[in-house]
Amino acid sequence: MQTLHCGKYLLPLDRPLVMGIVNLTPDSFSGDGLAGQTRAALEHARAQWEAGADMLDLGAESTRPGAQPASLEEELERLLPVLEEMKDWGVPVSIDTYKPPVMAAALAAGASMINDINGLRSPGALEAVAASDCGICLMHMQGEPLHMQQAPVYGDVVAEVEGFLAQRLEACEQAGIARDRLVLDPGFGFGKTLEHNLRLFAHLSRLAVADLPLLVGVSRKSMLGAITGRPVTERLAASLGAAVVAAAKGARIIRVHDVAATRDALAVWSAITQQE
Ligand code: YH5
């Protein structure tokens, strides 16, 4: 059975794992300062964990299309107090960041995984993770968040994303990072039109370069809004449909906002699949 080495955790990949999203950006809180933000984030993290998440993904900088970058200091100020509280919960904590100093500080504070939308391309990123035994998610993105949705262009999107992931795997191997720490992600919505996203989803299995596990993150995303015509607050059913299709196409980790509902949907898929 395939496993994912994630710091002190060894995660079995015989059923799709659910990664619960924990958002630490200020736009997701009422605005009562850092202490209030920390408390709200911890409550959300606890709820995601109790809902059955296999791991939690903490993001302190918005990477939504058109989002402005946060400073290093802001990102650390939001992350570290939350991580400090969570380090004894017994849950693998992933950090959604592309900044090497944030990676290093988070790993020192007990994080088990680095989820990098930039695929460890920032100078110093490979070194920051190579020095530890954390899990790593290598995601594909065309452009950078501020402009990536303006005019994404590909020749063959599946071939290009596959080539990128193979190249980042190669860079990790050169840096001495063991393969059993790596997860690959096509990066739905990151410099992709609806058509690009659908083509990537349809050919998901081709992206499992070197048979590495795939992570899929489409929960509540605009592509689901484009398909259903629904606003972000009404995309649960669409997200569950996508999660099941992702699992059926071989995804090993599903990154979601709605953990309990996703676990139920995947439990049905798993039960039927095991019966076959
Ligand atoms: C991902 O796919 N995505 S942050 C816009 C939405 C809803 C959700 C319009 N970090 C991924 O979740 N990390 C993000 O509604 C990620 N894979 C990995 N590995 C964007 C996001 C979102 C954006």
Short mmCIF file of C-alpha atoms and ligand atoms in Angstrom, two decimals:
data_model
loop_
_atom_site.label_atom_id
_atom_site.label_comp_id
_atom_site.label_asym_id
_atom_site.label_seq_id
_atom_site.Cartn_x
_atom_site.Cartn_y
_atom_site.Cartn_z
CA MET A 1 0.00 0.00 0.00
CA GLN A 2 1.20 3.50 -0.86
CA THR A 3 1.85 5.84 2.09
CA LEU A 4 2.67 9.53 2.44
CA HIS A 5 5.53 10.51 4.69
CA CYS A 6 4.47 13.71 6.41
CA GLY A 7 6.85 14.70 9.22
CA LYS A 8 6.10 12.43 12.19
CA TYR A 9 3.04 10.98 10.40
CA LEU A 10 2.87 8.10 7.93
CA LEU A 11 -0.47 8.46 6.16
CA PRO A 12 -1.98 5.40 4.46
CA LEU A 13 -3.30 6.16 0.97
CA ASP A 14 -5.62 3.17 0.55
CA ARG A 15 -8.67 5.45 0.64
CA PRO A 16 -8.88 9.11 -0.43
CA LEU A 17 -7.85 11.41 2.42
CA VAL A 18 -9.73 14.59 3.22
CA MET A 19 -7.69 17.75 3.75
CA GLY A 20 -9.77 20.34 5.63
CA ILE A 21 -9.23 23.98 4.68
CA VAL A 22 -8.58 26.40 7.57
CA ASN A 23 -8.52 29.99 6.36
CA LEU A 24 -6.50 32.51 8.40
CA THR A 25 -6.97 35.51 6.12
CA PRO A 26 -8.55 38.53 7.83
CA ASP A 27 -11.38 38.76 5.26
CA SER A 28 -12.73 35.53 6.74
CA PHE A 29 -13.14 37.02 10.26
CA SER A 30 -15.16 39.78 11.89
CA GLY A 31 -12.13 42.00 12.51
CA ASP A 32 -11.47 41.93 16.28
CA GLY A 33 -7.68 41.82 16.06
CA LEU A 34 -5.08 39.09 16.13
CA ALA A 35 -6.26 37.40 19.38
CA GLY A 36 -9.81 37.16 18.02
CA GLN A 37 -8.52 35.89 14.68
CA THR A 38 -6.41 33.24 16.40
CA ARG A 39 -9.36 32.06 18.50
CA ALA A 40 -11.70 31.91 15.50
CA ALA A 41 -9.11 30.04 13.44
CA LEU A 42 -8.57 27.49 16.23
CA GLU A 43 -12.31 26.95 16.55
CA HIS A 44 -12.57 26.36 12.83
CA ALA A 45 -9.56 24.02 12.85
CA ARG A 46 -11.05 22.04 15.75
CA ALA A 47 -14.39 21.75 13.96
CA GLN A 48 -12.69 20.55 10.74
CA TRP A 49 -10.71 17.98 12.74
CA GLU A 50 -13.80 16.75 14.62
CA ALA A 51 -15.69 16.51 11.32
CA GLY A 52 -13.17 13.86 10.29
CA ALA A 53 -10.43 15.64 8.38
CA ASP A 54 -7.30 13.50 7.88
CA MET A 55 -5.16 16.63 7.76
CA LEU A 56 -5.69 20.40 8.00
CA ASP A 57 -4.41 23.00 5.55
CA LEU A 58 -3.69 26.41 7.11
CA GLY A 59 -3.49 29.36 4.74
CA ALA A 60 -2.66 32.86 5.99
CA GLU A 61 -2.48 34.57 2.62
CA SER A 62 -5.31 34.76 0.10
CA THR A 63 -4.31 33.27 -3.25
CA ARG A 64 -7.70 33.77 -4.86
CA PRO A 65 -7.56 35.21 -8.37
CA GLY A 66 -6.71 38.92 -8.18
CA ALA A 67 -5.70 38.77 -4.49
CA GLN A 68 -2.95 41.12 -3.27
CA PRO A 69 0.03 39.41 -1.62
CA ALA A 70 0.41 39.60 2.19
CA SER A 71 3.71 40.58 3.80
CA LEU A 72 5.94 37.95 5.36
CA GLU A 73 5.37 39.50 8.80
CA GLU A 74 1.57 39.44 8.46
CA GLU A 75 1.59 35.84 7.30
CA LEU A 76 3.77 34.70 10.23
CA GLU A 77 1.79 36.74 12.74
CA ARG A 78 -1.41 34.95 11.69
CA LEU A 79 0.10 31.46 11.42
CA LEU A 80 2.44 30.98 14.34
CA PRO A 81 0.02 31.49 17.28
CA VAL A 82 -2.41 29.01 15.67
CA LEU A 83 0.29 26.44 14.93
CA GLU A 84 1.63 26.75 18.46
CA GLU A 85 -1.77 25.73 19.86
CA MET A 86 -2.25 22.89 17.35
CA LYS A 87 1.08 21.16 17.63
CA ASP A 88 -0.10 18.71 20.30
CA TRP A 89 -3.49 17.88 18.76
CA GLY A 90 -2.13 14.85 16.90
CA VAL A 91 -3.31 16.13 13.51
CA PRO A 92 -1.04 16.56 10.49
CA VAL A 93 -0.94 20.29 9.73
CA SER A 94 -0.18 21.50 6.22
CA ILE A 95 0.81 25.11 5.53
CA ASP A 96 -0.41 26.75 2.32
CA THR A 97 2.50 29.09 1.52
CA TYR A 98 5.01 29.82 -1.25
CA LYS A 99 7.40 31.84 0.92
CA PRO A 100 10.55 29.99 2.07
CA PRO A 101 10.89 31.90 5.39
CA VAL A 102 7.28 30.99 6.23
CA MET A 103 8.00 27.34 5.35
CA ALA A 104 11.05 27.28 7.63
CA ALA A 105 9.27 28.99 10.54
CA ALA A 106 6.17 26.79 10.22
CA LEU A 107 8.24 23.59 10.11
CA ALA A 108 10.16 24.72 13.20
CA ALA A 109 6.79 25.36 14.90
CA GLY A 110 5.53 21.81 14.24
CA ALA A 111 3.91 21.83 10.77
CA SER A 112 3.99 18.42 9.02
CA MET A 113 3.46 19.44 5.40
CA ILE A 114 4.15 22.33 3.03
CA ASN A 115 1.49 22.98 0.39
CA ASP A 116 3.11 25.28 -2.17
CA ILE A 117 0.94 26.74 -4.97
CA ASN A 118 4.22 27.73 -6.60
CA GLY A 119 5.66 24.18 -6.69
CA LEU A 120 8.80 25.10 -4.69
CA ARG A 121 10.02 27.45 -7.47
CA SER A 122 10.82 30.41 -5.16
CA PRO A 123 14.53 30.79 -4.46
CA GLY A 124 15.32 28.93 -1.23
CA ALA A 125 12.07 26.90 -1.19
CA LEU A 126 13.65 23.53 -2.02
CA GLU A 127 16.30 24.10 0.66
CA ALA A 128 13.68 25.13 3.24
CA VAL A 129 11.83 21.80 2.91
CA ALA A 130 14.81 19.55 2.13
CA ALA A 131 16.17 20.23 5.62
CA SER A 132 13.11 18.52 7.20
CA ASP A 133 11.03 15.37 6.62
CA CYS A 134 7.75 17.17 5.94
CA GLY A 135 5.23 16.17 3.29
CA ILE A 136 5.15 18.43 0.23
CA CYS A 137 2.41 19.30 -2.23
CA LEU A 138 3.77 20.51 -5.58
CA MET A 139 1.07 22.48 -7.38
CA HIS A 140 0.99 23.83 -10.91
CA MET A 141 0.16 27.51 -11.46
CA GLN A 142 0.50 29.58 -14.63
CA GLY A 143 1.39 33.20 -13.80
CA GLU A 144 0.90 34.60 -10.29
CA PRO A 145 -2.37 35.14 -8.33
CA LEU A 146 -2.78 38.84 -9.16
CA HIS A 147 -2.96 38.31 -12.94
CA MET A 148 -3.25 34.55 -13.52
CA GLN A 149 -6.92 34.52 -14.59
CA GLN A 150 -6.62 37.39 -17.08
CA ALA A 151 -5.63 35.35 -20.15
CA PRO A 152 -4.37 31.85 -19.42
CA VAL A 153 -2.96 30.24 -22.61
CA TYR A 154 -1.74 26.70 -23.24
CA GLY A 155 -0.96 24.60 -26.27
CA ASP A 156 -1.87 21.24 -24.69
CA VAL A 157 -2.81 21.98 -21.07
CA VAL A 158 -2.57 18.35 -19.90
CA ALA A 159 0.87 17.84 -21.46
CA GLU A 160 2.14 21.16 -20.09
CA VAL A 161 0.96 20.53 -16.52
CA GLU A 162 2.31 16.97 -16.66
CA GLY A 163 5.67 18.29 -17.91
CA PHE A 164 5.78 20.91 -15.17
CA LEU A 165 5.05 18.34 -12.43
CA ALA A 166 7.73 16.00 -13.83
CA GLN A 167 10.22 18.88 -13.81
CA ARG A 168 9.39 19.82 -10.20
CA LEU A 169 9.71 16.14 -9.16
CA GLU A 170 13.15 16.15 -10.78
CA ALA A 171 14.11 19.34 -8.88
CA CYS A 172 13.01 17.71 -5.61
CA GLU A 173 15.05 14.58 -6.33
CA GLN A 174 18.10 16.75 -7.11
CA ALA A 175 17.59 18.45 -3.73
CA GLY A 176 17.62 15.05 -2.00
CA ILE A 177 13.91 14.98 -1.13
CA ALA A 178 12.54 11.42 -0.84
CA ARG A 179 9.69 10.58 -3.24
CA ASP A 180 7.43 9.27 -0.48
CA ARG A 181 7.10 12.88 0.79
CA LEU A 182 5.62 14.21 -2.45
CA VAL A 183 2.08 14.88 -3.66
CA LEU A 184 1.23 16.42 -7.07
CA ASP A 185 -1.59 18.84 -7.84
CA PRO A 186 -2.76 20.25 -11.22
CA GLY A 187 -3.82 23.48 -9.46
CA PHE A 188 -7.43 23.89 -10.55
CA GLY A 189 -8.25 27.56 -11.14
CA PHE A 190 -4.65 28.74 -10.98
CA GLY A 191 -4.11 30.31 -14.40
CA LYS A 192 -6.74 28.13 -16.11
CA THR A 193 -10.01 28.72 -17.94
CA LEU A 194 -13.04 26.50 -17.33
CA GLU A 195 -12.09 24.52 -20.43
CA HIS A 196 -8.52 24.01 -19.15
CA ASN A 197 -9.84 22.89 -15.74
CA LEU A 198 -12.26 20.41 -17.32
CA ARG A 199 -9.61 18.95 -19.61
CA LEU A 200 -7.22 18.51 -16.65
CA PHE A 201 -9.95 16.88 -14.59
CA ALA A 202 -10.90 14.50 -17.40
CA HIS A 203 -7.27 13.40 -17.83
CA LEU A 204 -6.36 13.47 -14.13
CA SER A 205 -4.72 10.04 -14.12
CA ARG A 206 -2.13 11.19 -16.70
CA LEU A 207 -0.85 13.73 -14.15
CA ALA A 208 0.21 11.10 -11.62
CA VAL A 209 3.83 11.40 -12.75
CA ALA A 210 5.98 8.52 -11.41
CA ASP A 211 2.81 7.18 -9.77
CA LEU A 212 2.95 9.90 -7.10
CA PRO A 213 -0.31 10.61 -5.20
CA LEU A 214 -2.54 13.38 -6.59
CA LEU A 215 -4.24 16.11 -4.59
CA VAL A 216 -7.35 17.79 -6.01
CA GLY A 217 -8.66 21.14 -4.75
CA VAL A 218 -11.87 22.30 -6.41
CA SER A 219 -14.08 22.85 -3.32
CA ARG A 220 -16.42 25.85 -3.94
CA LYS A 221 -14.23 27.12 -6.77
CA SER A 222 -15.35 29.32 -9.65
CA MET A 223 -15.27 26.43 -12.12
CA LEU A 224 -18.17 24.91 -10.15
CA GLY A 225 -19.93 28.27 -10.21
CA ALA A 226 -19.47 28.43 -13.98
CA ILE A 227 -20.95 24.95 -14.41
CA THR A 228 -23.90 25.32 -12.03
CA GLY A 229 -24.56 29.06 -12.15
CA ARG A 230 -24.45 29.15 -8.35
CA PRO A 231 -22.73 31.65 -6.02
CA VAL A 232 -19.88 30.52 -3.75
CA THR A 233 -22.26 29.99 -0.77
CA GLU A 234 -24.30 27.42 -2.75
CA ARG A 235 -21.64 25.13 -4.18
CA LEU A 236 -21.70 22.24 -1.68
CA ALA A 237 -23.50 19.77 -3.97
CA ALA A 238 -21.24 20.67 -6.88
CA SER A 239 -18.16 20.28 -4.63
CA LEU A 240 -19.30 16.83 -3.48
CA GLY A 241 -19.92 15.72 -7.05
CA ALA A 242 -16.43 16.87 -8.00
CA ALA A 243 -14.86 15.16 -4.96
CA VAL A 244 -16.37 11.79 -5.93
CA VAL A 245 -15.26 12.14 -9.56
CA ALA A 246 -11.76 13.09 -8.37
CA ALA A 247 -11.63 9.98 -6.17
CA ALA A 248 -12.87 7.78 -9.01
CA LYS A 249 -10.14 9.21 -11.24
CA GLY A 250 -7.47 8.32 -8.69
CA ALA A 251 -7.02 11.42 -6.50
CA ARG A 252 -5.57 10.42 -3.09
CA ILE A 253 -6.16 13.70 -1.21
CA ILE A 254 -9.20 15.94 -1.61
CA ARG A 255 -8.83 19.52 -0.29
CA VAL A 256 -12.21 20.80 0.92
CA HIS A 257 -14.12 23.34 2.99
CA ASP A 258 -16.96 20.92 3.88
CA VAL A 259 -15.24 18.01 5.61
CA ALA A 260 -18.16 15.99 7.07
CA ALA A 261 -20.20 16.04 3.86
CA THR A 262 -17.16 15.13 1.77
CA ARG A 263 -16.32 12.21 4.06
CA ASP A 264 -19.85 10.85 3.65
CA ALA A 265 -19.75 11.21 -0.14
CA LEU A 266 -16.35 9.48 -0.30
CA ALA A 267 -17.47 6.73 2.11
CA VAL A 268 -20.26 5.80 -0.33
CA TRP A 269 -17.84 5.78 -3.26
CA SER A 270 -15.30 3.68 -1.27
CA ALA A 271 -17.89 1.14 -0.12
CA ILE A 272 -19.14 0.58 -3.66
CA THR A 273 -15.62 0.43 -5.09
CA GLN A 274 -14.45 -2.13 -2.50
CA GLN A 275 -17.49 -4.28 -3.26
CA GLU A 276 -16.55 -4.55 -6.96
C1 YH5 B 1 -5.48 23.92 -4.62
O1 YH5 B 1 -6.27 23.71 -5.54
N1 YH5 B 1 -6.34 26.18 -3.78
S1 YH5 B 1 -6.48 28.52 -2.35
C2 YH5 B 1 -11.62 30.44 -4.77
C3 YH5 B 1 -12.83 29.90 -4.31
C4 YH5 B 1 -12.83 28.84 -3.45
C5 YH5 B 1 -11.63 28.30 -3.03
C6 YH5 B 1 -14.19 31.35 -5.63
N2 YH5 B 1 -4.78 26.44 -2.22
C7 YH5 B 1 -5.52 25.10 -3.81
O2 YH5 B 1 -9.17 27.24 -2.27
N3 YH5 B 1 -3.60 24.34 -2.57
C8 YH5 B 1 -5.85 26.98 -2.82
O3 YH5 B 1 -14.06 30.40 -4.63
C9 YH5 B 1 -4.57 25.25 -2.82
N4 YH5 B 1 -4.48 23.03 -4.34
C10 YH5 B 1 -3.56 23.23 -3.34
N5 YH5 B 1 -2.63 22.30 -3.15
C11 YH5 B 1 -7.87 28.82 -3.43
C12 YH5 B 1 -9.15 28.21 -2.99
C13 YH5 B 1 -10.42 28.82 -3.47
C14 YH5 B 1 -10.41 29.89 -4.34
#
